[in-house]
Coordinates of C-alpha atoms in Angstrom, one line a residue:
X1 CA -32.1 67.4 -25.7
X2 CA -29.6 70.0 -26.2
X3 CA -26.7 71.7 -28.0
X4 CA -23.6 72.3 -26.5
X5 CA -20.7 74.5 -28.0
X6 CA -17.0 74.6 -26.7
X7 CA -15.6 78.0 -27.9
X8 CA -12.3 78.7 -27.2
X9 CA -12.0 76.3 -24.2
X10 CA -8.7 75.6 -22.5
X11 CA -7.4 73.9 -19.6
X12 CA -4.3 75.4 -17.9
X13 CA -3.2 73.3 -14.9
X14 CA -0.4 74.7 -12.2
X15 CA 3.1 75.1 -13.9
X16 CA 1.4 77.0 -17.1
X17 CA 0.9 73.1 -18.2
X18 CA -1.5 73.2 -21.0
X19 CA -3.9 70.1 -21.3
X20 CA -6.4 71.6 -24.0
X21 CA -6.0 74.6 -26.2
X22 CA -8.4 76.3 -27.9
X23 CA -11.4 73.7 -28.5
X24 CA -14.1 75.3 -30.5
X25 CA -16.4 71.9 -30.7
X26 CA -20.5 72.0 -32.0
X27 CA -22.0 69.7 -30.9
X28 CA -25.6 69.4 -32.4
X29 CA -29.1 68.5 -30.9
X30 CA -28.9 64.6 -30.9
X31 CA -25.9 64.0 -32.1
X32 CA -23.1 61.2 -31.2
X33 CA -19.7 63.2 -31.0
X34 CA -16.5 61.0 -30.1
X35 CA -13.7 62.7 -28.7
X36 CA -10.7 60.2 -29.9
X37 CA -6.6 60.4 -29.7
X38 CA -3.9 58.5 -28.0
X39 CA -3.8 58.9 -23.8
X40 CA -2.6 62.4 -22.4
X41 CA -4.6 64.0 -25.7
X42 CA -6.9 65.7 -23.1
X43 CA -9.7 64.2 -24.5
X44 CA -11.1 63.4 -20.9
X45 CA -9.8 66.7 -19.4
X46 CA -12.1 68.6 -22.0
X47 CA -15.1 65.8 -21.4
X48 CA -14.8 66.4 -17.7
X49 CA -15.0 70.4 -18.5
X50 CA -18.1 70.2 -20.0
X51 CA -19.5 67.9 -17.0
X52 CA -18.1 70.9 -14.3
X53 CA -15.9 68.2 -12.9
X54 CA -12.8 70.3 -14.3
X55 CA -12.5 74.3 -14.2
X56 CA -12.6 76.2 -17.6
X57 CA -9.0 78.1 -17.6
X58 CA -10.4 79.9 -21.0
X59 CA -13.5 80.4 -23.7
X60 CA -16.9 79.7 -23.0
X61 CA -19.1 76.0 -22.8
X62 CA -22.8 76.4 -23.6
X63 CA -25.5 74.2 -23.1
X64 CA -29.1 74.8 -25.1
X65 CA -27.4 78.6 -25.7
X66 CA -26.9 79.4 -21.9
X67 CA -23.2 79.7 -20.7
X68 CA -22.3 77.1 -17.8
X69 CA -19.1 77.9 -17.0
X70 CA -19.8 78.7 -13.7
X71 CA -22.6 76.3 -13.3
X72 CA -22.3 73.6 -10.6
X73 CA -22.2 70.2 -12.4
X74 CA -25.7 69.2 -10.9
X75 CA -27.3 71.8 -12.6
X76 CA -26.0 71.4 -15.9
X77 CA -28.8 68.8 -16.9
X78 CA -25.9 66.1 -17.8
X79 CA -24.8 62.5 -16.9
X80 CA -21.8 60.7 -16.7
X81 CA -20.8 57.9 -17.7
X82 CA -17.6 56.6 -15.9
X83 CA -15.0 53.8 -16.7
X84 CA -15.2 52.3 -13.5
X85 CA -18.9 52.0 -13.6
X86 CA -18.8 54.1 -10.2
X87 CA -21.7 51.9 -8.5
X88 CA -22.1 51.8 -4.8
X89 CA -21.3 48.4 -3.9
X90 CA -24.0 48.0 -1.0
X91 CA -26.9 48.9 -3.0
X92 CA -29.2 46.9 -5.2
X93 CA -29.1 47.2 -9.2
X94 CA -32.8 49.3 -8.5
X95 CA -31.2 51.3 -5.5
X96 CA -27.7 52.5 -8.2
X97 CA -30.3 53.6 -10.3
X98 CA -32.7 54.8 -8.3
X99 CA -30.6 57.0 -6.2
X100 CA -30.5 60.0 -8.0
X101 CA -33.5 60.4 -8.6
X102 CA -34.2 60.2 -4.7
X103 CA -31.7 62.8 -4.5
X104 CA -33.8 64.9 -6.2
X105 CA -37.3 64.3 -4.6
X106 CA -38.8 62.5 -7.0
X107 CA -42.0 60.7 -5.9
X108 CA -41.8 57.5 -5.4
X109 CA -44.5 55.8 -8.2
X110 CA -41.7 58.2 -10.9
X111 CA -38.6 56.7 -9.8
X112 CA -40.4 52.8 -10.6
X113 CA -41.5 54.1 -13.8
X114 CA -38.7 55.3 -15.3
X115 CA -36.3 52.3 -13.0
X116 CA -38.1 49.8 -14.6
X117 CA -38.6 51.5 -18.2
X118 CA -34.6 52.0 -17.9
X119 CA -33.9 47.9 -17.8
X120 CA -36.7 47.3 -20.4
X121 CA -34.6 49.2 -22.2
X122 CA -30.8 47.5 -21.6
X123 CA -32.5 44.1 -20.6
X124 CA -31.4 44.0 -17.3
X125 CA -35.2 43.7 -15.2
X126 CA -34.0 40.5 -14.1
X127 CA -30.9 42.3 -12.3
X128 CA -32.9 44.9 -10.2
X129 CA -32.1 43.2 -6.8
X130 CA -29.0 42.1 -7.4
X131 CA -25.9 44.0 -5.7
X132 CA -22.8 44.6 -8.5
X133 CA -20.6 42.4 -6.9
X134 CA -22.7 39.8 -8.7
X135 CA -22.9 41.6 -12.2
X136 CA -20.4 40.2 -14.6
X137 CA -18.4 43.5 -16.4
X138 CA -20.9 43.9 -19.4
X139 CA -24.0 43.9 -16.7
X140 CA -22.2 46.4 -14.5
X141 CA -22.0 49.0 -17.5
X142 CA -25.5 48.1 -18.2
X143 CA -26.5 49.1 -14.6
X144 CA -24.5 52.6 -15.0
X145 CA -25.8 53.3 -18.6
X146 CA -29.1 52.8 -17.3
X147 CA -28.1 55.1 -13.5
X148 CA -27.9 57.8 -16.7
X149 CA -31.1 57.4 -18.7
X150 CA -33.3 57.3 -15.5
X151 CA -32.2 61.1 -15.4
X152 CA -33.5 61.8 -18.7
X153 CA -30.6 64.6 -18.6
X154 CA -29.7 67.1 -21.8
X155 CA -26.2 65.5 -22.3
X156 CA -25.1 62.3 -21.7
X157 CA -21.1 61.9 -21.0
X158 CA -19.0 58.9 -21.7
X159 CA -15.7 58.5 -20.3
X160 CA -14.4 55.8 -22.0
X161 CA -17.1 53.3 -20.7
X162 CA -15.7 50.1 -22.8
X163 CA -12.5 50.3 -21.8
X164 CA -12.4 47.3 -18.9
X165 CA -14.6 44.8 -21.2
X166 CA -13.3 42.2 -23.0
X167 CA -13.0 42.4 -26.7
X168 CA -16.0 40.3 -27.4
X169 CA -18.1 42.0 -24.9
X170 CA -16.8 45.7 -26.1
X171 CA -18.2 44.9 -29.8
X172 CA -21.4 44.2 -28.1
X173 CA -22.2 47.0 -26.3
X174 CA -20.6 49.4 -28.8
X175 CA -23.5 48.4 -30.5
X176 CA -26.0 48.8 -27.5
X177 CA -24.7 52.4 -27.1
X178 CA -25.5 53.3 -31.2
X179 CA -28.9 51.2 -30.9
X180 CA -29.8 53.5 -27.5
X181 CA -28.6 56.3 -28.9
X182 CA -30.8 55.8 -32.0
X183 CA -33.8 55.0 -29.6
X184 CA -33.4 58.1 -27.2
X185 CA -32.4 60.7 -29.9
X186 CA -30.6 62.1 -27.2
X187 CA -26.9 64.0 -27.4
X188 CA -24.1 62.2 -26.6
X189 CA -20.3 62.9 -26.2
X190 CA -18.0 59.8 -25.6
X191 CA -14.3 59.7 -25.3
X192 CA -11.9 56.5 -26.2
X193 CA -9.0 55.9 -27.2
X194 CA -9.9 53.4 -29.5
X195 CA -10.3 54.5 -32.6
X196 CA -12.4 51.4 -34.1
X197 CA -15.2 52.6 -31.4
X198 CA -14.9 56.5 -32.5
X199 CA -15.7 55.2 -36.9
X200 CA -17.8 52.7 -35.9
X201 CA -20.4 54.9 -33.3
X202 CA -20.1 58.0 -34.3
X203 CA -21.6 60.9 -36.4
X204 CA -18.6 63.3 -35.9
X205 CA -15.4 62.4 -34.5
X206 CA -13.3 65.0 -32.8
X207 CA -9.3 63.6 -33.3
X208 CA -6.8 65.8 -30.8
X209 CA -3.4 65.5 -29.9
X210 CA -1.4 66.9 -27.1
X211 CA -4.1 69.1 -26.3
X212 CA -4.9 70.4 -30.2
X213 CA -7.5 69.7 -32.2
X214 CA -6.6 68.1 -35.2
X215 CA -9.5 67.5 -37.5
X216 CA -13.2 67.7 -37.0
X217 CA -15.4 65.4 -39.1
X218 CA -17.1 62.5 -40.1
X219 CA -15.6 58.9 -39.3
X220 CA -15.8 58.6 -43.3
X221 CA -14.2 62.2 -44.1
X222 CA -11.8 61.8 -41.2
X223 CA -10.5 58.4 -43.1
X224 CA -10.7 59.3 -46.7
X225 CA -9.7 62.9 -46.4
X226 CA -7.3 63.4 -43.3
X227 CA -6.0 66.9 -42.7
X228 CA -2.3 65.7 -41.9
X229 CA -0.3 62.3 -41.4
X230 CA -1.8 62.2 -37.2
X231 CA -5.3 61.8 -38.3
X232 CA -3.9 59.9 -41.2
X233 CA -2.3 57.0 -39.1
X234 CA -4.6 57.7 -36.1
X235 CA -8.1 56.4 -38.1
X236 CA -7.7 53.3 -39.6
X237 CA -6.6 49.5 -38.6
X238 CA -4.7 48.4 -39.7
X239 CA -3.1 52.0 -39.9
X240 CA -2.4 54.0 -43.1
X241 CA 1.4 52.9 -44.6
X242 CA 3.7 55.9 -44.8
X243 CA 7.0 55.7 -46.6
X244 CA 9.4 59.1 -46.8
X245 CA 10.0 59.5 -51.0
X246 CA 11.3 62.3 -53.3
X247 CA 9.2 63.5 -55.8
X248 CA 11.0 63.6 -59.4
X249 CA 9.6 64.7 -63.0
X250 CA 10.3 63.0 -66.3
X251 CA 8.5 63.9 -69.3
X252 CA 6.1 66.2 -67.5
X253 CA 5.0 62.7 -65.4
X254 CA 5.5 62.6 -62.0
X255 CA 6.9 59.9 -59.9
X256 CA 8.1 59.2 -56.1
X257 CA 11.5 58.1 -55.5
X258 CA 11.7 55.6 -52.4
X259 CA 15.3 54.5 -52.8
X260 CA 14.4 50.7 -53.4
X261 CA 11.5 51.6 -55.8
X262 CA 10.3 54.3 -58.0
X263 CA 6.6 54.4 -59.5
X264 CA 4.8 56.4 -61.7
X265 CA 1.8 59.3 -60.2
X266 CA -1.3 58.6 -62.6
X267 CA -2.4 62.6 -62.6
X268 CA 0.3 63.6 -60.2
X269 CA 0.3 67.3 -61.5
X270 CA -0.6 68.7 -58.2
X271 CA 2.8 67.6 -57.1
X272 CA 5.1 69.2 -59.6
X273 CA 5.4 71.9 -57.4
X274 CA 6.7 69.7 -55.0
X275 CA 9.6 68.1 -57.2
X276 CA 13.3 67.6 -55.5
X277 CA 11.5 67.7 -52.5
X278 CA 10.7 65.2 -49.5
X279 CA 7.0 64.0 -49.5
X280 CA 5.4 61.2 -47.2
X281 CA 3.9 58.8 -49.4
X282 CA 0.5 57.8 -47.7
X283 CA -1.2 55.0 -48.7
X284 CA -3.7 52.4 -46.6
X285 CA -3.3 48.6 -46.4
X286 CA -6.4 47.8 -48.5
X287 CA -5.2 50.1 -51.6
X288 CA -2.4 47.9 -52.5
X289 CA -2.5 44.8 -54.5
X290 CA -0.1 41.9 -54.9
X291 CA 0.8 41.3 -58.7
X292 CA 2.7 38.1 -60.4
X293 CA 5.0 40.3 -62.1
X294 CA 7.3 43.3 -62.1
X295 CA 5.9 46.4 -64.1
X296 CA 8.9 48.8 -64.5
X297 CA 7.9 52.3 -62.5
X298 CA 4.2 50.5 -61.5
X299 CA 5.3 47.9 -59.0
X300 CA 7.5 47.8 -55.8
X301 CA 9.0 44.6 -54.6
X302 CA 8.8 43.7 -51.0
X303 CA 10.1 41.3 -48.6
X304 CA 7.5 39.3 -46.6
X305 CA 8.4 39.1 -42.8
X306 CA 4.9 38.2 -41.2
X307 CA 1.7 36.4 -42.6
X308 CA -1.5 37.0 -40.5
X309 CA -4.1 35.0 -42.1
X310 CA -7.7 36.7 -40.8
X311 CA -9.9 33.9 -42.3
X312 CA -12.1 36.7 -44.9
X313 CA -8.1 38.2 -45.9
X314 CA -4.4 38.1 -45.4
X315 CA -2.4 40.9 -43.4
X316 CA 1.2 40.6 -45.1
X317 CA 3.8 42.7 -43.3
X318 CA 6.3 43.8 -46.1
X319 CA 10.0 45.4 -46.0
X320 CA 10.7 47.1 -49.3
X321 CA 14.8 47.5 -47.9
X322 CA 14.2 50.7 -46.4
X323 CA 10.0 51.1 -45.2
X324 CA 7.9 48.2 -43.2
X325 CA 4.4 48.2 -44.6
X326 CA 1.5 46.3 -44.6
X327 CA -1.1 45.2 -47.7
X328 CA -4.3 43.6 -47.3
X329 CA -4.6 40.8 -49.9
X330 CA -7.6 37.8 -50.4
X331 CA -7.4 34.9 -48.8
X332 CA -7.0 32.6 -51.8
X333 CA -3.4 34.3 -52.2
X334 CA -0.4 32.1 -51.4
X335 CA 2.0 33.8 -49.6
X336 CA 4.5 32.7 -47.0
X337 CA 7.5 34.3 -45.3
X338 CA 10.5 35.1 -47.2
X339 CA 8.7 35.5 -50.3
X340 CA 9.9 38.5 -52.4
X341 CA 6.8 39.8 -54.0
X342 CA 5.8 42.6 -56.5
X343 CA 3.0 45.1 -55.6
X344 CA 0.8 47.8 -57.1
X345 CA -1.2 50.6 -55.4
X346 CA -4.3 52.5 -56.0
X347 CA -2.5 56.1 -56.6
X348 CA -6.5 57.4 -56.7
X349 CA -6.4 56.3 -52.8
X350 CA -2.6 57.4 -52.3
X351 CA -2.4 60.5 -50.0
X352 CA 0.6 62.8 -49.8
X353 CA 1.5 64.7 -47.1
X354 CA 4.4 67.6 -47.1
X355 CA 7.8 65.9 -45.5
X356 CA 8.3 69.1 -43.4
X357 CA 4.5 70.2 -42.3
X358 CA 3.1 66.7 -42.3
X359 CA -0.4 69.0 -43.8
X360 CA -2.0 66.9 -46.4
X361 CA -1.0 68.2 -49.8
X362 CA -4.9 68.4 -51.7
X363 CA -4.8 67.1 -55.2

């Protein structure tokens, strides 16, 4: 398999519109990378560069150390995965996948062999003379996952390839693609959007916005250390809580001021500096726990507006007067709507992020 490195890449289109900006991206010999942000992020614009389906405006994009800028996108040693499960609609489930290696010359007793070791592989031999039109979704994506191995390429692409399944059926094959990637050892890059596919597949997770990289990292560093409130809120679900607060000092102890609550730092130092100042309060749905009782400058009380129960916990949707959040509690919990309810968090798992930067502010 391969290596591929992104240094410096942009995309410029007409009217000096900017869709990447200065990627510099390694990605290592078998690994999974996810590119993940919201849409417009130019995750697939900078996918679609390293495919040669896109120009390169600026930088360089090797592949195993050679730069392929200007290398035509059959010669790059890659393949694509697309959305739309591009298949040709005429040909057989053998034909889709078989066709590019015909392209290619292959003889024909190759083509079988890796055809038929292809659907051993996504258990889909039974669908080899069927045409797509009578694949259900899931089997379609099979039938293009499988168009890729037959290539045996460097790279393989994804371009969002979960994005028309079902929920049910996207869990399923999020777990295909890990388990093939874990069989193949190959390297793969995948784009979503969803960022439950990015923590759950891969081994480095690229988070952009508008263009930017944002953080580089893995799905647990990206979620336990975020570099600023984007990747904090981005990686997550339910998403990280954020709450605007003022940080005060009594006693030489720290505390945040919310308005409608103000608690107590346990080893706030690092934010004396910060003091009379405007500070997002970060602090995720799990790390806060509902408490009988009011504990003056430990507790905030909250107004309940929504119960979800999830069957193994609760989602409660809070309103503290001036910030909607949302806790995670355990099932066994009694809580209904209208409640007004005292919680606690876990300030070890509490981020903080400056009010005017939005940088995460290291303890």
């Amino acid at each position: 398999m391969a290596k591929v490195e992104l240094k410096g890449i942009g995309k410029v289109y007409d009217g000096n519109v900017r869709a990447v900006d200065n990627a510099n991206i390694v990605v290592e010999d078998k690994e999974f990378l996810v590119l993940v942000g919201p849409s417009g992020c130019g995750k697939s614009t900078t996918l679609r560069m390293i495919a040669g389906l896109e120009d390169i405006s600026e930088g360089e994009l090797l592949i195993d150390g050679k730069v392929v800028n200007n290398v035509p996108p059959k010669d790059r040693d890659i393949a694509m995965v697309f959305q739309n499960y591009a298949l040709y609609p005429h040909m057989t489930v053998y034909d889709n996948m078989a066709f590019g290696l015909k392209i290619r010359k292959f003889s024909k007793e190759e083509i079988v062999k890796r055809v038929n070791e292809a659907a051993k592989i996504l258990d889909i031999e039974e669908l080899l003379d069927r045409k797509p039109k009578a694949l259900s979704g899931g089997q379609r994506q099979r039938v293009a996952v499988g168009r890729a191995i037959v290539r045996q390429p460097k790279v393989f692409l994804f371009d969002e390839p979960l994005s028309n399944l079902d929920a049910k059926l996207r869990v399923q094959m999020r777990a295909e693609i890990s388990s093939l990637h874990n069989r193949l050892k190959a390297t793969m890059i995948y784009v979503t959007h969803d960022q439950v596919e990015a923590m759950t597949m891969a081994d480095k997770i690229v988070v952009l916005k508008d263009g930017v990289i944002q953080q580089i990292g893995s799905p647990l560093d990206l979620y336990n250390k975020p570099a600023n409130k984007f990747v904090a809120g981005f990686i997550g679900s339910p998403p990280m809580n954020f709450m605007q607060v003022t940080a005060t000092e009594e006693n030489g102890k720290v505390f945040i001021d919310e308005g409608t609550f103000k608690m107590e730092v346990p080893g706030g130092e690092y934010l004396k500096s910060y003091v009379g100042k405007n500070l997002i309060f970060g602090i995720r749905p799990e790390d806060i726990s509902y408490v009988p009782e009011a504990i003056p400058h430990k507790t905030m009380n909250a107004h309940v507006t929504v119960v979800e129960p999830l069957g193994a916990e609760i989602h409660v949707y809070l309103y503290t007067g001036k910030h909607q959040f949302i806790a995670r509690v355990a099932p066994d919990i009694n809580i209904a709507v209208d409640q007004k309810l005292n919680f606690t968090v876990d300030f070890s798992k509490a981020v903080f992020f400056d009010g005017e930067t939005e940088l995460v502010i290291n303890k």
